[in-house]
Coordinates of C-alpha atoms in Angstrom, one line a residue:
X257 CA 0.0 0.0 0.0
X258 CA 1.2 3.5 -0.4
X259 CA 1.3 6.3 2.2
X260 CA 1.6 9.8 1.5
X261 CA 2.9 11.2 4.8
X262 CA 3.4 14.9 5.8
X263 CA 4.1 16.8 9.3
X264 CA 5.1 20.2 10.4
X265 CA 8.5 21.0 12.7
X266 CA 6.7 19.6 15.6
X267 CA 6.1 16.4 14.0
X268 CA 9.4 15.5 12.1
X269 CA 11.1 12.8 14.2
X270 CA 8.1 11.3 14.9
X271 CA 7.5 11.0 11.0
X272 CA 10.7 9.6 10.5
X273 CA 10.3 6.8 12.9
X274 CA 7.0 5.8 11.7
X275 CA 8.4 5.7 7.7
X276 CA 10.9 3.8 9.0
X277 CA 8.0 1.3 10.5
X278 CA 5.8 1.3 7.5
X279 CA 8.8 0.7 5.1
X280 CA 9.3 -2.5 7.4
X281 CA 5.7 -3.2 7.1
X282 CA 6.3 -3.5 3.2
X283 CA 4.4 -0.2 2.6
X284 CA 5.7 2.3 -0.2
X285 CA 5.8 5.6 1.8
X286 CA 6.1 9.4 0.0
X287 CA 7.3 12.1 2.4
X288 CA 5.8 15.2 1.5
X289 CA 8.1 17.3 4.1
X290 CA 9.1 19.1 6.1
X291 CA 12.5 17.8 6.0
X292 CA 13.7 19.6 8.8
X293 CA 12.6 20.9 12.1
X294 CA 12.9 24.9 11.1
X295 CA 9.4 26.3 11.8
X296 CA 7.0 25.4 9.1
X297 CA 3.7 26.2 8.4
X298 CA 1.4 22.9 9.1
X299 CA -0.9 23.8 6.2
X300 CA 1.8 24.3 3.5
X301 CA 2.8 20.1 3.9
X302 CA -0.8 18.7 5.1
X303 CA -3.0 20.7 1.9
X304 CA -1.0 18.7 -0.7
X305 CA -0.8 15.8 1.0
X306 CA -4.7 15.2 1.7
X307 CA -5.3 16.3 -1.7
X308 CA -2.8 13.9 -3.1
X309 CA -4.6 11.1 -1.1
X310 CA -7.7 12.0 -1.9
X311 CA -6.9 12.5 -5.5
X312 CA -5.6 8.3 -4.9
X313 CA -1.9 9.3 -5.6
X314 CA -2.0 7.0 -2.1
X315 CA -4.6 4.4 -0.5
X316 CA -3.9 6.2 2.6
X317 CA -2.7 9.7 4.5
X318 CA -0.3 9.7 7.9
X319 CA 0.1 13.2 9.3
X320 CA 2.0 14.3 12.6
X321 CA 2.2 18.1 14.6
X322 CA 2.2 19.0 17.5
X323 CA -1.3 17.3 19.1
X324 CA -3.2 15.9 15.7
X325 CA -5.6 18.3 15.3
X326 CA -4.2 21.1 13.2
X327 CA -3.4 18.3 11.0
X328 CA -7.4 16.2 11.1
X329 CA -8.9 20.0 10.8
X330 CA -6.8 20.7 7.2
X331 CA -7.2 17.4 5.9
X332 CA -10.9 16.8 6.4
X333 CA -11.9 19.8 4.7
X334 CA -10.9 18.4 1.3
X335 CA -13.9 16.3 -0.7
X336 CA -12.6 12.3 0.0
X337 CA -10.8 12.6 3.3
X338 CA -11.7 11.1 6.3
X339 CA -9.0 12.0 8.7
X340 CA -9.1 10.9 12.5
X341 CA -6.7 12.3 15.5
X342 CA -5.8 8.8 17.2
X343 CA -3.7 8.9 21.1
X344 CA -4.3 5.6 21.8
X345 CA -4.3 2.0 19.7
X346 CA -8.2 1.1 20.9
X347 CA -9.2 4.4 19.4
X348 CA -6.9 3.5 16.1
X349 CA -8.6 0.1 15.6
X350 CA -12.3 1.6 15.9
X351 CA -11.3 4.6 13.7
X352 CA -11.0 1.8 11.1
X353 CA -13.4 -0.5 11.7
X354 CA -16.1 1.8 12.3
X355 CA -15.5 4.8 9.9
X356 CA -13.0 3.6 6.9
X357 CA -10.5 6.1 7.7
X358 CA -8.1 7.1 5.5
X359 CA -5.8 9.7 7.2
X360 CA -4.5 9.2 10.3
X361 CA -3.5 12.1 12.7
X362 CA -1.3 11.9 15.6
X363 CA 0.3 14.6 17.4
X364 CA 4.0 14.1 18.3
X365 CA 3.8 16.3 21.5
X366 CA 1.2 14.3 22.9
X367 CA 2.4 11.0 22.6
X368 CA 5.7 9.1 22.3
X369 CA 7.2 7.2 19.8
X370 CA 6.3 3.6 21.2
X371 CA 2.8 4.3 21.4
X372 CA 2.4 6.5 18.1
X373 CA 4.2 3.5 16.5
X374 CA 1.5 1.4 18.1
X375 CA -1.3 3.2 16.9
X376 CA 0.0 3.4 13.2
X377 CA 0.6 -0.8 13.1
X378 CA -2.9 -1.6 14.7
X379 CA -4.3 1.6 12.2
X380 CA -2.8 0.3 9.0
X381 CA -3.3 -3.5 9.7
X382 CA -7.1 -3.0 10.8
X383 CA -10.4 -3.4 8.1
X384 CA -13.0 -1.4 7.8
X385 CA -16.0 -3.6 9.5
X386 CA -18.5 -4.0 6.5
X387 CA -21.8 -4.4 8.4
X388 CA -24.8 -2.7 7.4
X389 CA -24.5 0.0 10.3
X390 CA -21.1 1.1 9.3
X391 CA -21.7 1.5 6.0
X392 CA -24.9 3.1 6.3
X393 CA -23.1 5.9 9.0
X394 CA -20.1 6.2 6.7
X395 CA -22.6 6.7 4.0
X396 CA -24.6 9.9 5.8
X397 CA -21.2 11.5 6.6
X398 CA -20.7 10.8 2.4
X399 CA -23.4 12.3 2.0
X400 CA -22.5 15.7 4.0
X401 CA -19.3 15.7 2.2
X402 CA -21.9 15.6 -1.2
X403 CA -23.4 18.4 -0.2
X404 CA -21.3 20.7 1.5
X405 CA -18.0 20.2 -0.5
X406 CA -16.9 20.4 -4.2
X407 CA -14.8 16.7 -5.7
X408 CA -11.4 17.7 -6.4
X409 CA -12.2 17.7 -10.5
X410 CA -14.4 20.5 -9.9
X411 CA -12.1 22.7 -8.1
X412 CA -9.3 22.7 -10.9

């Protein structure tokens, strides 16, 4: 599977370590910077990356900053991203099972490396729970996303 992944300063190291486990995973990961931890704008890195993911440049979106927020509120406001702010692994699995994520926000001041690494294995080995509940709840936010944003086509 290929990841598009992208961070701020805040989130650099933490991005590093978790391409290093998704690599190991047998994943294809693009970093779409920052490459260093000079200040940086979180918006200049996570924009292209959500779009890129939802344009399907990548089955799936990683994004780290300071707490995960600044991160889920840029990416989910792009037709075809469903981002989720994870800080624990029981929260990772139902973010898949339950609403098909496809970004994943953490926030590398909130949690450390062995846990954030935690969240991203149970978060990229976990499937979306196909039961008629599910998909009819993903299915209403769908339709939200149908009527209050414009598909990526339209906006070029």
């Amino acid at each position: 599977m290929k990841i598009i992944m992208a961070s701020d300063h805040a989130g650099v190291d933490l991005k590093l370590e978790i391409m290093d486990l998704l690599t190991s995973m047998g994943h294809e990961v693009e970093d779409m910077g920052p490459y260093t931890k000079e200040a940086a704008d979180l918006s200049d890195y996570v924009y292209p990356a959500a779009v890129a993911v939802a344009e399907g440049q990548a089955e799936r979106g990683i994004f780290v900053d300071g707490v995960g927020y600044g991160s889920a509120l840029i990416a989910n406001r792009i037709y075809g991203i469903d981002a989720v702010v994870c800080q624990d692994p029981f929260c990772a699995k139902l973010a898949r099972e339950h609403t098909d994520s496809n970004v994943l926000c953490l926030g590398g001041k909130i949690i450390g490396s062995a846990i954030a690494l935690e969240i991203v294995n149970v978060w990229m080995t976990t499937d979306f729970l196909a039961e008629e509940k599910y998909i009819r709840r993903v299915n209403k936010v769908k339709e939200i996303s149908e009527r209050h944003l414009k598909p990526l086509d339209v906006c070029k």
